[in-house]
CSV table of C-alpha atoms in Angstrom, one decimal:
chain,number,residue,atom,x,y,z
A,1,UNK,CA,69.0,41.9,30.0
A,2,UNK,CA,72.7,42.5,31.5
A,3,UNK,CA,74.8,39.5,30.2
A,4,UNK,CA,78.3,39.2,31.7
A,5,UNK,CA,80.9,38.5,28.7
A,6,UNK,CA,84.8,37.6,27.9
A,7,UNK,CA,86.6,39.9,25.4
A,8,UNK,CA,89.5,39.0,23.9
A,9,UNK,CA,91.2,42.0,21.7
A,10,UNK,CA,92.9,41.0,18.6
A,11,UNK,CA,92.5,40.9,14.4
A,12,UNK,CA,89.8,42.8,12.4
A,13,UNK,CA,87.4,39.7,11.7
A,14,UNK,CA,84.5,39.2,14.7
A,15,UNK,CA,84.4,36.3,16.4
A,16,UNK,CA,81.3,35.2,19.3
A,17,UNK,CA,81.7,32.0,21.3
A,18,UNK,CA,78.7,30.2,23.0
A,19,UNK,CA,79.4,27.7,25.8
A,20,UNK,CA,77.7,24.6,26.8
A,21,UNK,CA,75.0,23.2,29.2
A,22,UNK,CA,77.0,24.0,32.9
A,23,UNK,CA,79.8,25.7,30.8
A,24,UNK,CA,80.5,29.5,31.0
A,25,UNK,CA,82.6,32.0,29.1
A,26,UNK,CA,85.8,30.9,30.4
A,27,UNK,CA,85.3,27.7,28.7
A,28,UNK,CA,86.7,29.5,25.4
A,29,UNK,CA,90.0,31.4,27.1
A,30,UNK,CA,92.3,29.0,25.2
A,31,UNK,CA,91.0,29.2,21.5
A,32,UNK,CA,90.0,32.4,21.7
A,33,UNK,CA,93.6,33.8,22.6
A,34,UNK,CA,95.0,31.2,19.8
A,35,UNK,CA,92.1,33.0,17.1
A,36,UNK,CA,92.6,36.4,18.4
A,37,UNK,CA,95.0,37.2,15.7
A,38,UNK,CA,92.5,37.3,12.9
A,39,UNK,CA,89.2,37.8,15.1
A,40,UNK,CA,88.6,39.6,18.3
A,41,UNK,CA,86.0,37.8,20.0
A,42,UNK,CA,83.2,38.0,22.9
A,43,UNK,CA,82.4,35.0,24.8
A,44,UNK,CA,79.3,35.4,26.6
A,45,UNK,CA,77.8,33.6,29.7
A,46,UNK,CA,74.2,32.8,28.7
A,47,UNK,CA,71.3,34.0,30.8
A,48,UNK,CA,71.8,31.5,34.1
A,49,UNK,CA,75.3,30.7,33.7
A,50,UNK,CA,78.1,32.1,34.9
A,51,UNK,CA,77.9,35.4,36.2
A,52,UNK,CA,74.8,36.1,33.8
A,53,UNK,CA,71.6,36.6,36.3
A,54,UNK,CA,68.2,35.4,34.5
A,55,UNK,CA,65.7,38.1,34.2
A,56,UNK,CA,62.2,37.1,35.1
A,57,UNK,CA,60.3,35.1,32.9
A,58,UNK,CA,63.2,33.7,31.0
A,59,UNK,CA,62.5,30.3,29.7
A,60,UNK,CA,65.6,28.8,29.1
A,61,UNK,CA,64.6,27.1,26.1
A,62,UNK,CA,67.0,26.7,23.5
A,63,UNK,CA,65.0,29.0,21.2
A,64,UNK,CA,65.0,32.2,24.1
A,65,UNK,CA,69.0,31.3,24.3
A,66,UNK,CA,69.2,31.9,20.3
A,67,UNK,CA,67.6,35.0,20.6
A,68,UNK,CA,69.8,36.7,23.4
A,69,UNK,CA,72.7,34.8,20.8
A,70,UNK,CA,71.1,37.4,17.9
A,71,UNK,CA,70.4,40.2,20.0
A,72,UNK,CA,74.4,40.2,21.2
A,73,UNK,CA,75.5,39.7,17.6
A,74,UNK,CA,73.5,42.7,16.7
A,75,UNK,CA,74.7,45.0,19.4
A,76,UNK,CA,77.8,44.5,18.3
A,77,UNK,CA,77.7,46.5,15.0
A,78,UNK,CA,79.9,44.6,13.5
A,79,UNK,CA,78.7,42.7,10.6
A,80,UNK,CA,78.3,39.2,10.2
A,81,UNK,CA,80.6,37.2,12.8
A,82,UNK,CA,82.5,33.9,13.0
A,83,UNK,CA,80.1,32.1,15.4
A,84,UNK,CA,81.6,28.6,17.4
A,85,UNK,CA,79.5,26.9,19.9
A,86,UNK,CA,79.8,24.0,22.0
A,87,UNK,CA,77.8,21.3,23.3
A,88,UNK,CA,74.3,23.3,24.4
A,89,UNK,CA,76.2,26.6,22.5
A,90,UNK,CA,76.2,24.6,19.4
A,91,UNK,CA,72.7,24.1,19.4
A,92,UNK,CA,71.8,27.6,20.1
A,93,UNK,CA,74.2,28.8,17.6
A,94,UNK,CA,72.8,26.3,14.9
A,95,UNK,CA,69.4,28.1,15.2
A,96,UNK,CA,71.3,31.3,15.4
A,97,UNK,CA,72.7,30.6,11.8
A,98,UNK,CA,69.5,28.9,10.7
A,99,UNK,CA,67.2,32.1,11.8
A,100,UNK,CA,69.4,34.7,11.1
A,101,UNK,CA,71.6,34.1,8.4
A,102,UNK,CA,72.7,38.0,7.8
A,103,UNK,CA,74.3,37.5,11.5
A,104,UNK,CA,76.7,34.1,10.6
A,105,UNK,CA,79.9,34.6,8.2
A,106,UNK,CA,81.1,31.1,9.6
A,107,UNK,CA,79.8,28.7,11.7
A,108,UNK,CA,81.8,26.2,14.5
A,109,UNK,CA,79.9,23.7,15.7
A,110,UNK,CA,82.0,21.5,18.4
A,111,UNK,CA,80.1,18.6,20.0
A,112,UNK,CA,76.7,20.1,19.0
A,113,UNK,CA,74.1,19.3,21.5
A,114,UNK,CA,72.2,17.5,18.6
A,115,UNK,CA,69.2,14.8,19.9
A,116,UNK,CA,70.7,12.1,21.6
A,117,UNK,CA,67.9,10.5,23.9
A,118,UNK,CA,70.2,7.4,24.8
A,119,UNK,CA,69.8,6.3,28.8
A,120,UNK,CA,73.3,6.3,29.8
A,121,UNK,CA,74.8,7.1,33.4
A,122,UNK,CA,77.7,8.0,31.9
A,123,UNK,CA,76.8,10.9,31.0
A,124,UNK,CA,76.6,12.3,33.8
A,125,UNK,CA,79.4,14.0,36.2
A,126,UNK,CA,77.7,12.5,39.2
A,127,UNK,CA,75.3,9.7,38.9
A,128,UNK,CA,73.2,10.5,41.5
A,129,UNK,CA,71.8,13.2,39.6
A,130,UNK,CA,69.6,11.1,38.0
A,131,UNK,CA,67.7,10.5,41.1
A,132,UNK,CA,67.2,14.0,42.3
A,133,UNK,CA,64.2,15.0,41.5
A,134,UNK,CA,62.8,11.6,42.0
A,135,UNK,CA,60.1,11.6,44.8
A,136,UNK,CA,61.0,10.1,48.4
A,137,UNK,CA,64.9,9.7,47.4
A,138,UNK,CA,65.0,13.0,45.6
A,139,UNK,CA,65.6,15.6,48.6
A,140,UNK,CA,68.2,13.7,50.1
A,141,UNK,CA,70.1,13.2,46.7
A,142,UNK,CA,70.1,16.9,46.0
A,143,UNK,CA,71.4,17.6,50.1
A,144,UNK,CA,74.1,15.4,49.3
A,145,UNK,CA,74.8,16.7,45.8
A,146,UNK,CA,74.6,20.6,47.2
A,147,UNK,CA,77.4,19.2,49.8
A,148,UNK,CA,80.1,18.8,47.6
A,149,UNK,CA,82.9,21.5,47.5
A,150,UNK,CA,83.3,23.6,44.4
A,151,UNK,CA,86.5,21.8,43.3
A,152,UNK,CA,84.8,18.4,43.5
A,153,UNK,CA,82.4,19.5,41.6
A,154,UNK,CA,84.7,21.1,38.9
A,155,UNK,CA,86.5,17.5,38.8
A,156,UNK,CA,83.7,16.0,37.8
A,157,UNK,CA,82.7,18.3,34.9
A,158,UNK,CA,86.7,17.6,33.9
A,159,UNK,CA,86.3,13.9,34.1
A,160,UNK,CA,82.7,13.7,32.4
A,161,UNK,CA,83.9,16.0,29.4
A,162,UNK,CA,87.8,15.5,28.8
A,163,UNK,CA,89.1,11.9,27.5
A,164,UNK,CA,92.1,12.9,29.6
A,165,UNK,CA,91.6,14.8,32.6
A,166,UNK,CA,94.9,15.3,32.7
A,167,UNK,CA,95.8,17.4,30.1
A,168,UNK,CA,93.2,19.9,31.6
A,169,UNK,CA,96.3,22.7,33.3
A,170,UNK,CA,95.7,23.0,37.4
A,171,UNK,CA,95.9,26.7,37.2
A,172,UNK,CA,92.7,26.1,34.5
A,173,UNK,CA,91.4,23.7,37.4
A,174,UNK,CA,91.9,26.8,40.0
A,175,UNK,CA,89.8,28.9,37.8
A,176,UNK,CA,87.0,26.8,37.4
A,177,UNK,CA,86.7,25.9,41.4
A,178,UNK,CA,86.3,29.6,42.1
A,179,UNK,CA,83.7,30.2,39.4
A,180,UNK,CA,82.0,27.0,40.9
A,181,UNK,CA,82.3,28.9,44.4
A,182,UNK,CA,80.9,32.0,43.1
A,183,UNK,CA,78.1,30.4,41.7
A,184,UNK,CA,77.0,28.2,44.8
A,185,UNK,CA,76.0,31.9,46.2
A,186,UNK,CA,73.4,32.6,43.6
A,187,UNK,CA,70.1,31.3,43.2
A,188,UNK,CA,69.1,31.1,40.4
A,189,UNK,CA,72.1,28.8,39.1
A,190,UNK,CA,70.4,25.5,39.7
A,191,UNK,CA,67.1,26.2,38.3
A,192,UNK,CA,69.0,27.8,35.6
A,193,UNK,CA,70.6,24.7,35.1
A,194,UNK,CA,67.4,22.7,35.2
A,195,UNK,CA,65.4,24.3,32.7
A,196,UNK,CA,68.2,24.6,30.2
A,197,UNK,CA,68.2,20.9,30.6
A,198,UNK,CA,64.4,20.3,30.4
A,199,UNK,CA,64.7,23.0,27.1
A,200,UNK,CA,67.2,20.6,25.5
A,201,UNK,CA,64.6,17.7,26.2
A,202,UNK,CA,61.9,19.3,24.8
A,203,UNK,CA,63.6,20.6,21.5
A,204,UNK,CA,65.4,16.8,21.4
A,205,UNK,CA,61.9,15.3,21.5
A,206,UNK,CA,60.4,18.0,19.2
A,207,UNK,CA,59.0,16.5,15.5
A,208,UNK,CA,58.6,18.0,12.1
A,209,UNK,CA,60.4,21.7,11.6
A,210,UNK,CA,61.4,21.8,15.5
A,211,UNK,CA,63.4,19.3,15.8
A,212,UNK,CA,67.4,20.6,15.5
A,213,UNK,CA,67.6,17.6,12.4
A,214,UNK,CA,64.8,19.5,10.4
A,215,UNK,CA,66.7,22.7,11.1
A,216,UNK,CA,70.3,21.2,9.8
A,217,UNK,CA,69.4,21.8,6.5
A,218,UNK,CA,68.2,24.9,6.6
A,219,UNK,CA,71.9,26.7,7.7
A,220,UNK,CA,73.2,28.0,4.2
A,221,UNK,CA,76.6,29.4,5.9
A,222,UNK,CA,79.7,27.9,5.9
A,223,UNK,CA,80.1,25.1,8.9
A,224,UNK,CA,83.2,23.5,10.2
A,225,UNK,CA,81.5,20.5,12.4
A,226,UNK,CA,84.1,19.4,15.3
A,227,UNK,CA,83.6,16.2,17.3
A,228,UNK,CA,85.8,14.0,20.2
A,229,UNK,CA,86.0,10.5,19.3
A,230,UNK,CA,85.5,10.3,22.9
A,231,UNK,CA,82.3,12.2,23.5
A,232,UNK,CA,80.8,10.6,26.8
A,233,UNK,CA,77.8,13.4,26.3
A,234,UNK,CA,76.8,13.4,22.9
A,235,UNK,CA,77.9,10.7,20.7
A,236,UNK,CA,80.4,10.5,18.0
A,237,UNK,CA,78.0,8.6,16.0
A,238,UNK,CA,75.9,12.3,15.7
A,239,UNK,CA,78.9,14.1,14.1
A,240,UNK,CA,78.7,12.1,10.3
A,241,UNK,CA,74.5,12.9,10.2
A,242,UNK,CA,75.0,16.5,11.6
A,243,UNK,CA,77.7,17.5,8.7
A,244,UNK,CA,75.7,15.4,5.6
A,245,UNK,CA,72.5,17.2,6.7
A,246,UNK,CA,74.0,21.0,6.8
A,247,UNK,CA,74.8,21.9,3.2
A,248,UNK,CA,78.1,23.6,2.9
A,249,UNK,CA,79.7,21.5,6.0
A,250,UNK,CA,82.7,19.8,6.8
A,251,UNK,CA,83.5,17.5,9.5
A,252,UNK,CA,86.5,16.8,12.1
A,253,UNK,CA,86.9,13.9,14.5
A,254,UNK,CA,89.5,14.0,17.0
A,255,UNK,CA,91.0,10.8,18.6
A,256,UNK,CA,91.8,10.9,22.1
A,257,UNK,CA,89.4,14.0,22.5
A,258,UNK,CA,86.3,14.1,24.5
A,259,UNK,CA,83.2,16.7,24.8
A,260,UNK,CA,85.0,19.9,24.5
A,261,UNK,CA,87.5,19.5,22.2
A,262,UNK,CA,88.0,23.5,22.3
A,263,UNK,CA,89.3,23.0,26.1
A,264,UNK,CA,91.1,19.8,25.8
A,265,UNK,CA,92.6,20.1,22.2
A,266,UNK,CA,92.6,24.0,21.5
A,267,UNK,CA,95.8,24.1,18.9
A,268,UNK,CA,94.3,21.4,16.7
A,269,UNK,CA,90.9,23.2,16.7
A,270,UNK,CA,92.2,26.4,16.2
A,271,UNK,CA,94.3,25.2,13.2
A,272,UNK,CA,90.9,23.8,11.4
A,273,UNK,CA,89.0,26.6,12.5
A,274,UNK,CA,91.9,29.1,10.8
A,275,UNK,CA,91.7,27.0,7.7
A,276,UNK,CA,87.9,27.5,7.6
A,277,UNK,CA,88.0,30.6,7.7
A,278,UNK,CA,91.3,31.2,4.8
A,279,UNK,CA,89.1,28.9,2.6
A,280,UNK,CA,85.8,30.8,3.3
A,281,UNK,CA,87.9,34.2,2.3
A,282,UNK,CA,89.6,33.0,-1.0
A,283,UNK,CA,86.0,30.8,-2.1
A,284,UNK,CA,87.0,27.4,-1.5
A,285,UNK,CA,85.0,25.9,1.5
């Protein structure tokens, strides 16, 4: 597998950042530029997303995400790595950690994608997309959904995931309306899409050692948990359960911050994340 990925040059630690559901590489620029001076890093585009093409036979569940996760990790040669994901990215990197300790010197977990099976319309950037792939009314949703222009479609990701929209930079806006043009011309981005949703699902509805609350406790590394007060996608009211149940966690809520609190709020995140990683070094996490 070819994965398309973001390097950022910089200090001697190791750093690998892992986006959300939708998200891409770029959705790190900010904090990994502010943590380059201890860690370089390498933001990747999973399988599906951004400019990352799917072989065949991928499945897109969280698990086959993980693995690719590892398997980058490891080609890196570098030791064990600071590891921050986001949203979908901090699910896959919570198995990551879970499965393959020897990989993980730190963990970051910002808005994890932990279950969270509450109906709600507001999550989503357009509410018709819960009616496209009902029958009759489905086709005609999904026309009128594929007829949007790539910067619509970035605003809506912006106002679904910020608590400000406003505080996200227009040349940051620019950048994200030509990736979403880019991406209209490849086809597998919308199953991609899909089936990293229905893998989500599943593992949310998963019982017993499957399910991503069974697999909290498991993490032995050191774990900085990040959440928006905000959070229109996954609820705040995750973030206390999610830091109890991993052992050597700590946990941050942001005011005024919403579902990617790396985009919308990168100094304040990169000043916990710095501290995490001073008190990891000297023992005191």
């Amino acid at each position: 597998m070819k994965l398309h990925i973001r390097r950022t040059p910089g200090g001697p630690g190791t750093a690998v950042y892992v986006h959300g559901l939708g998200g891409s590489s770029t959705n790190w620029t900010d904090l990994a530029t502010l943590l380059a001076p201890q860690a370089s890093g390498t933001s990747v585009d999973l399988p599906g997303f951004g400019y990352s093409e799917p072989p065949d036979g991928f499945s897109f569940s969280l698990d086959a995400h993980a693995e690719i996760v590892a398997s980058h990790i490891e080609s890196l040669e570098a030791g064990p790595v600071h590891l921050l994901g986001n949203s979908m990215g901090g699910a896959v990197a919570l198995l990551v950690a879970a499965r393959r300790p020897e990989l993980v010197k730190t963990l970051t977990l910002i808005s994890p994608a932990m279950p969270d099976l509450r109906p709600s319309m507001k999550r989503l950037s357009d509410p018709r997309m819960a009616f496209a792939y009902l029958p009759l009314v489905g086709p005609r949703v999904r026309r009128q959904l594929a007829a949007l222009g790539p910067r619509e479609r970035a605003m809506q990701v912006i106002k679904l995931c910020f608590a400000d929209p406003g505080r996200f930079a227009e040349s940051r806006l620019d950048e994200l309306e030509e990736e979403h043009s880019a991406r209209a011309a490849f086809a597998w981005a919308a199953p991609a899409l899909a089936r990293s949703t229905f893998g989500i699902f599943r593992t949310w509805s998963a019982r017993g050692p499957a399910s991503l609350w069974a697999v909290a406790p498991t993490v032995a590394t050191p774990t900085l948990v990040v959440w928006g007060q905000h959070d229109r996608v996954i609820s705040v009211r995750r973030a206390e359960r999610t830091a109890r149940l991993i052992p050597h966690a700590r946990l941050l809520v942001l005011p005024r911050t919403g579902h990617v609190a790396q985009m919308e709020r990168p100094n304040v995140v990169a000043k916990a994340v710095l501290g995490m990683w001073e008190s990891v070094e000297s023992g005191a996490w």
